[in-house]
Short mmCIF file of C-alpha atoms and ligand atoms in Angstrom, two decimals:
data_model
loop_
_atom_site.label_atom_id
_atom_site.label_comp_id
_atom_site.label_asym_id
_atom_site.label_seq_id
_atom_site.Cartn_x
_atom_site.Cartn_y
_atom_site.Cartn_z
CA UNK A 1 -0.21 0.02 0.18
CA UNK A 2 0.92 3.27 -1.02
CA UNK A 3 0.32 6.70 -0.33
CA UNK A 4 0.25 9.72 -2.99
CA UNK A 5 -0.52 13.49 -2.14
CA UNK A 6 -1.09 16.12 -4.94
CA UNK A 7 -0.31 19.73 -4.31
CA UNK A 8 -2.76 22.16 -5.32
CA UNK A 9 -0.64 23.02 -8.78
CA UNK A 10 -1.36 19.04 -9.14
CA UNK A 11 -5.45 19.52 -9.11
CA UNK A 12 -4.76 23.45 -10.52
CA UNK A 13 -6.03 23.03 -13.75
CA UNK A 14 -8.00 20.38 -15.62
CA UNK A 15 -4.83 19.27 -18.18
CA UNK A 16 -2.98 18.96 -14.47
CA UNK A 17 -6.44 16.60 -12.54
CA UNK A 18 -5.70 14.68 -16.43
CA UNK A 19 -2.64 14.08 -15.14
CA UNK A 20 -3.06 13.15 -11.86
CA UNK A 21 -5.86 9.66 -12.77
CA UNK A 22 -2.38 8.92 -14.94
CA UNK A 23 -0.72 9.29 -12.57
CA UNK A 24 -3.12 7.06 -10.32
CA UNK A 25 -3.69 4.95 -12.80
CA UNK A 26 0.16 3.97 -13.20
CA UNK A 27 0.01 2.90 -9.57
CA UNK A 28 -3.27 0.73 -9.36
CA UNK A 29 -0.87 -2.17 -8.71
CA UNK A 30 -0.28 -0.55 -5.41
CA UNK A 31 -2.56 -0.22 -3.86
CA UNK A 32 -2.30 3.88 -3.18
CA UNK A 33 -4.21 5.87 -1.02
CA UNK A 34 -4.44 9.75 -2.43
CA UNK A 35 -4.42 12.38 0.18
CA UNK A 36 -5.04 16.38 -2.14
CA UNK A 37 -5.00 19.64 -1.57
CA UNK A 38 -7.09 22.92 -2.52
CA UNK A 39 -6.91 23.68 -5.58
CA UNK A 40 -4.06 26.21 -6.22
CA UNK A 41 -4.53 29.87 -4.26
CA UNK A 42 -7.77 28.62 -2.72
CA UNK A 43 -6.72 28.12 0.76
CA UNK A 44 -5.14 32.04 0.36
CA UNK A 45 -8.21 33.20 -1.29
CA UNK A 46 -9.89 31.33 1.99
CA UNK A 47 -7.71 33.29 4.38
CA UNK A 48 -9.04 36.81 2.72
CA UNK A 49 -12.57 35.46 2.76
CA UNK A 50 -11.71 35.41 6.78
CA UNK A 51 -9.95 38.95 7.38
CA UNK A 52 -12.78 40.36 4.44
CA UNK A 53 -15.66 39.30 6.51
CA UNK A 54 -14.22 39.95 10.45
CA UNK A 55 -13.72 43.02 8.85
CA UNK A 56 -17.28 42.93 7.91
CA UNK A 57 -16.01 43.51 4.27
CA UNK A 58 -19.29 42.10 3.11
CA UNK A 59 -18.75 43.06 -0.13
CA UNK A 60 -15.02 41.87 -0.83
CA UNK A 61 -15.85 38.52 1.39
CA UNK A 62 -19.59 37.43 -0.92
CA UNK A 63 -16.51 38.48 -3.70
CA UNK A 64 -13.91 36.01 -2.63
CA UNK A 65 -17.01 34.09 -1.97
CA UNK A 66 -18.41 34.03 -5.72
CA UNK A 67 -15.05 33.81 -7.38
CA UNK A 68 -14.02 30.26 -5.12
CA UNK A 69 -16.89 29.03 -6.48
CA UNK A 70 -16.61 30.04 -10.29
CA UNK A 71 -13.11 28.50 -9.77
CA UNK A 72 -14.35 25.27 -9.19
CA UNK A 73 -17.11 25.02 -11.62
CA UNK A 74 -15.43 25.85 -13.90
CA UNK A 75 -12.56 22.56 -13.74
CA UNK A 76 -16.03 20.95 -13.03
CA UNK A 77 -17.44 21.81 -16.65
CA UNK A 78 -13.84 21.50 -17.72
CA UNK A 79 -13.45 18.31 -16.47
CA UNK A 80 -17.01 17.22 -18.78
CA UNK A 81 -18.50 16.43 -14.53
CA UNK A 82 -21.28 19.35 -14.73
CA UNK A 83 -23.52 16.36 -14.28
CA UNK A 84 -22.83 14.86 -11.05
CA UNK A 85 -25.32 15.23 -8.16
CA UNK A 86 -22.45 14.67 -5.38
CA UNK A 87 -20.09 17.72 -7.29
CA UNK A 88 -23.71 20.16 -7.10
CA UNK A 89 -24.36 19.15 -3.82
CA UNK A 90 -20.93 19.48 -2.86
CA UNK A 91 -20.72 23.09 -4.23
CA UNK A 92 -24.40 24.22 -3.00
CA UNK A 93 -23.09 23.22 0.65
CA UNK A 94 -19.86 24.60 0.43
CA UNK A 95 -22.18 27.69 -0.46
CA UNK A 96 -24.53 27.85 2.53
CA UNK A 97 -21.59 26.46 4.60
CA UNK A 98 -19.19 30.12 3.60
CA UNK A 99 -22.17 32.06 3.12
CA UNK A 100 -23.28 30.84 7.08
CA UNK A 101 -19.14 31.21 7.80
CA UNK A 102 -19.23 34.68 7.26
CA UNK A 103 -21.85 35.98 9.16
CA UNK A 104 -20.26 33.64 11.78
CA UNK A 105 -17.03 35.92 11.51
CA UNK A 106 -19.16 39.57 10.95
CA UNK A 107 -20.35 38.74 14.36
CA UNK A 108 -16.82 37.79 16.00
CA UNK A 109 -15.59 41.03 14.92
CA UNK A 110 -12.30 38.68 14.54
CA UNK A 111 -10.42 35.98 12.72
CA UNK A 112 -11.88 33.10 15.40
CA UNK A 113 -8.89 30.44 14.50
CA UNK A 114 -11.78 27.92 15.00
CA UNK A 115 -13.88 29.05 12.50
CA UNK A 116 -10.80 29.94 9.73
CA UNK A 117 -10.12 26.33 9.90
CA UNK A 118 -13.67 24.75 9.73
CA UNK A 119 -13.64 28.47 6.36
CA UNK A 120 -10.12 26.38 5.66
CA UNK A 121 -11.12 22.68 5.46
CA UNK A 122 -13.69 23.91 2.30
CA UNK A 123 -10.94 24.30 0.20
CA UNK A 124 -9.82 20.67 0.60
CA UNK A 125 -13.03 18.99 0.80
CA UNK A 126 -13.63 20.53 -2.49
CA UNK A 127 -11.25 19.38 -4.18
CA UNK A 128 -11.10 16.10 -3.14
CA UNK A 129 -14.93 15.50 -4.29
CA UNK A 130 -13.68 16.85 -7.91
CA UNK A 131 -11.08 13.88 -8.06
CA UNK A 132 -13.06 11.86 -6.57
CA UNK A 133 -15.74 12.25 -8.94
CA UNK A 134 -12.97 12.68 -11.94
CA UNK A 135 -11.92 9.57 -11.07
CA UNK A 136 -15.07 7.18 -11.25
CA UNK A 137 -15.57 8.70 -15.06
CA UNK A 138 -12.25 8.25 -16.39
CA UNK A 139 -13.09 4.16 -15.19
CA UNK A 140 -10.55 4.56 -11.91
CA UNK A 141 -12.91 3.72 -8.57
CA UNK A 142 -12.31 5.87 -5.92
CA UNK A 143 -14.19 7.10 -2.97
CA UNK A 144 -14.19 9.81 -0.83
CA UNK A 145 -12.61 8.85 2.62
CA UNK A 146 -13.87 12.09 5.78
CA UNK A 147 -9.90 13.52 6.93
CA UNK A 148 -12.41 13.92 10.40
CA UNK A 149 -12.96 10.71 10.62
CA UNK A 150 -9.28 9.78 9.87
CA UNK A 151 -7.63 11.54 11.89
CA UNK A 152 -8.04 13.09 15.50
CA UNK A 153 -6.00 16.20 16.42
CA UNK A 154 -5.15 18.58 19.83
CA UNK A 155 -7.66 21.43 19.35
CA UNK A 156 -4.58 23.61 18.78
CA UNK A 157 -6.65 25.31 16.05
CA UNK A 158 -4.63 26.84 12.74
CA UNK A 159 -1.40 24.07 13.88
CA UNK A 160 -2.99 21.12 14.99
CA UNK A 161 -0.99 18.01 15.98
CA UNK A 162 -2.05 14.77 15.32
CA UNK A 163 -2.40 11.88 17.87
CA UNK A 164 -1.23 8.88 16.46
CA UNK A 165 -3.07 5.84 18.34
CA UNK A 166 -6.41 7.51 18.26
CA UNK A 167 -6.16 8.20 14.48
CA UNK A 168 -4.46 4.64 13.97
CA UNK A 169 -7.88 2.97 14.90
CA UNK A 170 -10.32 5.48 13.32
CA UNK A 171 -7.76 5.12 9.78
CA UNK A 172 -7.61 1.56 9.95
CA UNK A 173 -11.47 1.23 10.16
CA UNK A 174 -12.72 4.02 7.74
CA UNK A 175 -9.51 2.77 5.36
CA UNK A 176 -9.52 -0.88 5.74
CA UNK A 177 -13.08 -1.50 3.02
CA UNK A 178 -12.32 0.78 0.76
CA UNK A 179 -9.06 -1.30 -0.03
CA UNK A 180 -10.20 -4.68 0.37
CA UNK A 181 -12.70 -3.58 -2.29
CA UNK A 182 -9.79 -2.74 -5.22
CA UNK A 183 -10.99 0.71 -4.67
CA UNK A 184 -8.89 4.38 -3.93
CA UNK A 185 -10.15 6.37 -1.48
CA UNK A 186 -9.22 10.04 -1.41
CA UNK A 187 -9.11 11.97 1.43
CA UNK A 188 -8.38 15.55 1.95
CA UNK A 189 -4.95 16.60 3.07
CA UNK A 190 -4.33 19.14 6.05
CA UNK A 191 -8.01 18.61 7.56
CA UNK A 192 -8.70 17.41 10.74
CA UNK A 193 -10.86 17.11 13.79
CA UNK A 194 -10.77 16.48 17.58
CA UNK A 195 -12.33 14.43 19.70
CA UNK A 196 -14.81 16.17 19.80
CA UNK A 197 -15.14 16.17 16.48
CA UNK A 198 -14.51 19.96 15.29
CA UNK A 199 -13.01 20.14 12.10
CA UNK A 200 -9.06 21.42 12.23
CA UNK A 201 -5.95 22.03 10.50
CA UNK A 202 -2.32 21.46 10.56
CA UNK A 203 -1.10 24.97 9.16
CA UNK A 204 -0.10 26.19 5.31
CA UNK A 205 1.29 23.55 3.48
CA UNK A 206 0.03 20.68 6.32
CA UNK A 207 -1.38 18.46 3.19
CA UNK A 208 2.05 16.65 3.05
CA UNK A 209 1.84 16.04 7.32
CA UNK A 210 -1.26 14.53 5.94
CA UNK A 211 0.43 11.57 3.69
CA UNK A 212 2.90 11.31 5.59
CA UNK A 213 0.93 10.73 8.52
CA UNK A 214 -1.27 8.58 6.62
CA UNK A 215 1.28 5.93 5.54
CA UNK A 216 2.55 6.24 8.76
CA UNK A 217 -1.38 4.91 10.43
CA UNK A 218 -1.75 2.41 7.24
CA UNK A 219 1.66 1.39 7.83
CA UNK A 220 2.46 2.08 3.61
CA UNK A 221 5.52 1.72 2.07
CA UNK A 222 5.90 4.72 0.62
CA UNK A 223 5.15 8.21 0.35
CA UNK A 224 5.24 9.86 -2.64
CA UNK A 225 4.76 13.69 -2.53
CA UNK A 226 4.13 14.97 -5.81
CA UNK A 227 4.33 18.13 -6.09
CA UNK A 228 5.35 20.87 -9.55
CA UNK A 229 9.42 20.52 -9.24
CA UNK A 230 11.49 17.19 -10.16
CA UNK A 231 12.77 16.98 -7.18
CA UNK A 232 15.54 18.87 -4.99
CA UNK A 233 18.07 19.73 -6.87
CA UNK A 234 21.78 20.01 -6.40
CA UNK A 235 21.73 24.43 -6.21
CA UNK A 236 19.28 26.88 -6.95
CA UNK A 237 18.62 26.42 -10.57
CA UNK A 238 18.23 30.33 -11.01
CA UNK A 239 22.54 30.18 -9.68
CA UNK A 240 22.97 27.30 -11.28
CA UNK A 241 21.23 25.92 -14.31
CA UNK A 242 22.63 22.72 -15.18
CA UNK A 243 21.83 21.66 -11.38
CA UNK A 244 20.91 17.99 -11.56
CA UNK A 245 18.01 16.44 -9.67
CA UNK A 246 19.38 14.15 -6.49
CA UNK A 247 18.54 11.16 -6.97
CA UNK A 248 18.77 9.82 -3.29
CA UNK A 249 19.15 11.45 0.64
CA UNK A 250 19.19 11.20 3.60
CA UNK A 251 16.31 13.14 6.52
CA UNK A 252 19.09 14.58 8.05
CA UNK A 253 20.45 15.98 4.58
CA UNK A 254 16.94 16.69 3.60
CA UNK A 255 16.28 19.09 7.51
CA UNK A 256 19.93 20.66 6.69
CA UNK A 257 18.69 22.00 3.24
CA UNK A 258 15.25 23.54 4.37
CA UNK A 259 16.71 25.94 6.95
CA UNK A 260 18.64 27.36 4.06
CA UNK A 261 14.76 27.34 2.18
CA UNK A 262 16.25 25.13 -0.80
CA UNK A 263 12.79 23.79 -2.46
CA UNK A 264 12.22 20.07 -0.36
CA UNK A 265 9.68 19.29 2.19
CA UNK A 266 9.48 20.88 5.20
CA UNK A 267 11.59 18.60 7.68
CA UNK A 268 8.58 18.18 10.65
CA UNK A 269 6.62 17.10 7.50
CA UNK A 270 8.59 14.07 6.95
CA UNK A 271 8.54 13.13 10.26
CA UNK A 272 5.95 10.34 10.92
CA UNK A 273 7.65 8.42 7.64
CA UNK A 274 10.66 8.75 9.20
CA UNK A 275 9.98 7.31 12.23
CA UNK A 276 8.08 4.17 10.84
CA UNK A 277 11.45 4.42 8.42
CA UNK A 278 8.83 4.28 5.39
CA UNK A 279 10.76 5.96 2.53
CA UNK A 280 9.49 9.26 0.87
CA UNK A 281 9.60 10.43 -3.20
CA UNK A 282 9.41 13.97 -3.55
CA UNK A 283 7.37 14.09 -7.87
CA UNK A 284 6.75 16.18 -10.56
CA UNK A 285 3.16 15.90 -11.37
CA UNK A 286 5.01 17.67 -14.60
CA UNK A 287 7.36 14.90 -15.97
CA UNK A 288 5.73 11.58 -13.75
CA UNK A 289 7.86 10.16 -15.20
CA UNK A 290 10.98 11.68 -13.95
CA UNK A 291 12.29 9.65 -10.91
CA UNK A 292 12.13 12.49 -8.68
CA UNK A 293 14.14 12.36 -5.64
CA UNK A 294 14.29 9.65 -2.44
CA UNK A 295 14.06 11.34 1.03
CA UNK A 296 15.61 8.02 3.54
CA UNK A 297 16.28 7.56 6.78
CA UNK A 298 20.01 6.62 5.95
CA UNK A 299 21.37 5.63 2.76
CA UNK A 300 22.25 2.19 4.47
CA UNK A 301 25.63 0.17 3.77
CA UNK A 302 24.65 -0.15 -0.38
CA UNK A 303 24.14 3.66 -0.57
CA UNK A 304 27.36 5.33 -2.16
CA UNK A 305 29.08 4.09 -0.44
CA UNK A 306 31.31 7.68 0.81
CA UNK A 307 30.95 11.33 1.82
CA UNK A 308 30.02 13.55 -0.78
CA UNK A 309 28.60 16.88 -1.09
CA UNK A 310 24.92 16.32 -2.26
CA UNK A 311 24.28 19.57 -3.56
CA UNK A 312 25.12 23.13 -2.39
CA UNK A 313 22.71 25.90 -0.46
CA UNK A 314 22.81 29.60 0.33
CA UNK A 315 21.71 32.43 2.77
CA UNK A 316 22.12 36.17 1.28
CA UNK A 317 20.97 39.06 3.20
CA UNK A 318 22.59 38.80 5.61
CA UNK A 319 24.94 40.77 8.26
CA UNK A 320 28.32 39.86 10.12
CA UNK A 321 28.50 41.22 13.66
CA UNK A 322 32.13 41.31 14.93
CA UNK A 323 31.96 41.34 18.83
CA UNK A 324 34.88 42.19 20.24
CA UNK A 325 34.79 42.27 25.03
CA UNK A 326 35.68 45.16 26.01
CA UNK A 327 36.19 43.78 30.06
CA UNK A 328 38.87 42.32 31.03
CA UNK A 329 40.87 39.17 29.58
CA UNK A 330 38.74 36.00 29.85
CA UNK A 331 36.25 36.98 31.67
CA UNK A 332 33.81 34.49 32.41
CA UNK A 333 29.67 35.31 30.86
CA UNK A 334 30.95 37.44 27.84
CA UNK A 335 29.38 34.59 25.92
CA UNK A 336 25.92 34.36 27.91
CA UNK A 337 25.33 37.93 28.20
CA UNK A 338 25.48 38.53 24.47
CA UNK A 339 22.99 35.75 23.98
CA UNK A 340 20.73 37.13 26.58
CA UNK A 341 21.06 40.49 23.84
CA UNK A 342 19.53 38.90 20.91
CA UNK A 343 17.52 36.54 22.77
CA UNK A 344 16.08 39.27 24.43
CA UNK A 345 15.56 40.81 20.69
CA UNK A 346 13.94 37.44 19.82
CA UNK A 347 16.84 36.92 16.70
CA UNK A 348 18.30 34.03 16.33
CA UNK A 349 21.70 33.51 15.23
CA UNK A 350 22.55 30.90 12.47
CA UNK A 351 26.81 30.86 12.17
CA UNK A 352 28.49 31.83 15.14
CA UNK A 353 32.31 31.86 15.94
CA UNK A 354 34.86 32.70 18.68
CA UNK A 355 37.84 33.26 20.10
CA UNK A 356 39.53 34.72 23.36
CA UNK A 357 37.54 37.90 23.15
CA UNK A 358 35.52 37.91 20.04
CA UNK A 359 32.71 36.40 18.84
CA UNK A 360 31.26 36.38 15.20
CA UNK A 361 26.94 35.85 14.83
CA UNK A 362 26.10 36.09 11.74
CA UNK A 363 21.77 37.52 11.61
CA UNK A 364 19.63 37.38 9.19
CA UNK A 365 16.76 39.74 10.22
CA UNK A 366 17.07 43.56 9.71
CA UNK A 367 14.98 45.46 11.78
CA UNK A 368 16.86 45.23 14.75
CA UNK A 369 20.19 45.25 13.98
CA UNK A 370 20.06 49.12 15.02
CA UNK A 371 18.56 48.06 19.23
CA UNK A 372 20.28 44.66 19.49
CA UNK A 373 23.75 46.93 17.92
CA UNK A 374 22.72 49.41 20.95
CA UNK A 375 22.81 46.93 23.21
CA UNK A 376 26.18 45.02 22.32
CA UNK A 377 27.74 48.28 22.99
CA UNK A 378 27.31 48.56 26.15
CA UNK A 379 29.39 45.66 26.48
CA UNK A 380 31.50 45.24 23.66
CA UNK A 381 32.54 47.17 20.35
CA UNK A 382 31.00 45.99 17.73
CA UNK A 383 31.46 46.62 14.06
CA UNK A 384 28.56 45.61 11.42
CA UNK A 385 28.72 44.45 7.81
CA UNK A 386 25.68 43.98 5.74
CA UNK A 387 25.76 42.14 2.72
CA UNK A 388 27.00 38.87 3.70
CA UNK A 389 25.99 35.78 2.10
CA UNK A 390 26.26 32.23 4.27
CA UNK A 391 27.00 29.37 1.67
CA UNK A 392 26.49 25.15 2.79
CA UNK A 393 28.05 22.26 2.66
CA UNK A 394 25.33 19.25 2.72
CA UNK A 395 26.08 15.65 2.37
CA UNK A 396 25.72 13.40 4.99
CA UNK A 397 29.27 12.62 6.70
CA UNK A 398 30.84 14.94 5.10
CA UNK A 399 32.78 16.34 8.19
CA UNK A 400 34.25 13.59 8.48
CA UNK A 401 35.85 13.01 5.36
CA UNK A 402 39.66 13.79 5.13
CA UNK A 403 41.20 16.71 2.75
CA UNK A 404 37.10 17.58 2.13
CA UNK A 405 37.78 21.68 3.53
CA UNK A 406 40.40 21.52 1.61
CA UNK A 407 38.52 20.39 -1.88
CA UNK A 408 36.18 22.57 -0.87
CA UNK A 409 38.17 26.23 0.21
CA UNK A 410 41.17 25.22 -2.42
CA UNK A 411 38.55 26.10 -5.07
CA UNK A 412 38.16 29.22 -3.52
CA UNK A 413 40.85 31.74 -4.09
CA UNK A 414 40.64 35.19 -4.07
CA UNK A 415 37.29 35.07 -1.96
CA UNK A 416 37.20 36.54 1.26
CA UNK A 417 36.29 34.25 3.44
CA UNK A 418 34.84 35.74 6.70
CA UNK A 419 33.29 32.98 8.82
CA UNK A 420 33.58 29.12 8.31
CA UNK A 421 31.54 26.58 10.68
CA UNK A 422 32.82 23.18 9.94
CA UNK A 423 31.62 19.97 12.98
CA UNK A 424 28.92 21.56 14.66
CA UNK A 425 26.99 19.43 12.36
CA UNK A 426 27.93 16.27 10.82
CA UNK A 427 27.11 16.80 7.61
CA UNK A 428 27.41 20.92 6.93
CA UNK A 429 30.14 22.71 6.54
CA UNK A 430 29.47 27.04 5.43
CA UNK A 431 31.20 29.60 5.22
CA UNK A 432 30.36 33.56 5.13
CA UNK A 433 31.05 35.19 2.17
CA UNK A 434 30.63 38.40 0.76
CA UNK A 435 27.32 38.54 -1.17
CA UNK A 436 28.57 39.42 -4.56
CA UNK A 437 31.35 36.87 -4.68
CA UNK A 438 27.71 34.29 -4.55
CA UNK A 439 27.12 33.29 -7.94
CA UNK A 440 30.83 32.43 -8.66
CA UNK A 441 31.29 30.75 -5.43
CA UNK A 442 28.23 28.44 -6.18
CA UNK A 443 29.23 27.69 -9.65
CA UNK A 444 32.59 27.08 -8.67
CA UNK A 445 31.82 24.44 -5.99
CA UNK A 446 28.86 23.23 -7.69
CA UNK A 447 31.66 22.47 -10.94
CA UNK A 448 33.83 20.45 -8.37
CA UNK A 449 31.42 18.62 -6.58
CA UNK A 450 29.27 18.16 -9.82
CA UNK A 451 31.01 18.02 -12.73
CA UNK A 452 30.86 14.29 -13.56
CA UNK A 453 27.41 14.82 -13.40
CA UNK A 454 27.27 17.37 -15.84
CA UNK A 455 29.44 16.06 -18.21
N1 LIG B 1 -4.34 23.94 1.35
C1 LIG B 1 -3.04 23.80 2.63
C2 LIG B 1 -2.74 25.23 1.85
O1 LIG B 1 -2.49 25.92 0.57
C3 LIG B 1 -2.89 22.86 2.94
C4 LIG B 1 -1.91 22.35 1.87
O2 LIG B 1 -2.03 22.64 0.20
O3 LIG B 1 -0.43 21.38 1.48
O4 LIG B 1 -1.53 25.51 2.43
MG1 LIG B 2 1.33 22.71 -0.63
#
């Protein structure tokens, strides 16, 4: 049994939905359970609807309701599903629900999280009904599965967390009979219900989490995340046009890259699958023939064996603060007094390097820098350097491999490097450069580590 999740762009256009049906057909022998996001942009519009309604902007709210429904009606018509009575009922129910919610928001006078979750879940309810109807029209027997009957969560509306044992019982009870009949269950991503049966959502982008969680509940052999990218790449293609897809990577590597804003699944999204050792594939629904990226708990014995750089990530727009103690040499408590200031201004630091009397850190929040510098100046001398970037090479075990830093830095002749960090994580070597050198540096390293793949 496998779980297949399709994101908003994969169900955003009639063409995309047709492709999704063929992708599901190609997996029928693997017994798929399907999880689906709302049609692209719908959740954004439902957020705007909640805002408008809470501010009593009735005309704007009504326009949004109409616009959301129209788009689904058009999709249904384009897929020749207008005759489907379940779909017309679903649409009129959605119209009724959204209008009622508009009134309730108006009465509340604020974006009440519980109402917001009811409102946002409408997107996934609509998309899942449309997909079920289309699959059936194409001879793929599909059954609509209500996420609220399978995924039990806590009551944190807007950022609910699912409860495993409770959900496992329900999910198996709901899905088993459907699968036994050889049919394809289609469940809404992003949505669950608390123990009192109230609709909850997992936070934006939460459908991926639904998919890995469902995979864990049902003991899936694989979770496939179908999206609009070909998988995880060796570098940002806007800097390195010849960047290549990474075939396999570990959970840790994916987490590290996610931190640097690479287009990869969020680490917490992967956790349910990783905890149960279920491999997750990131695949492109526009190019179903391409293998995608496999994210596994570990690369195992059979993997390449040798530690290598998997991907080169970066973060720009950073500021480096060089902080030098004005107190006595080796006075203790210097580090803690500095970090207390960052803490006070709720500003995370990315890289840190220390010497006897000074500390250098990078921060990426510009707004509070002046306040932070003035607070730091009371206990130290501070030098501020804007326009910096971190470059980060990620790969299992690269820090344990002899000669790896030499290989990396050997490529960087003539480049000014401000800070270096290696060893804090086993899989990441990072350093800070001037932003103006970023493209040059990432391309040089990419050539060094990936040229044989590029050929
Ligand atoms: N539809 C929700 C969102 O746009 C959940 C998801 O797509 O994963 O955030
Ligand atoms: Mg998404």
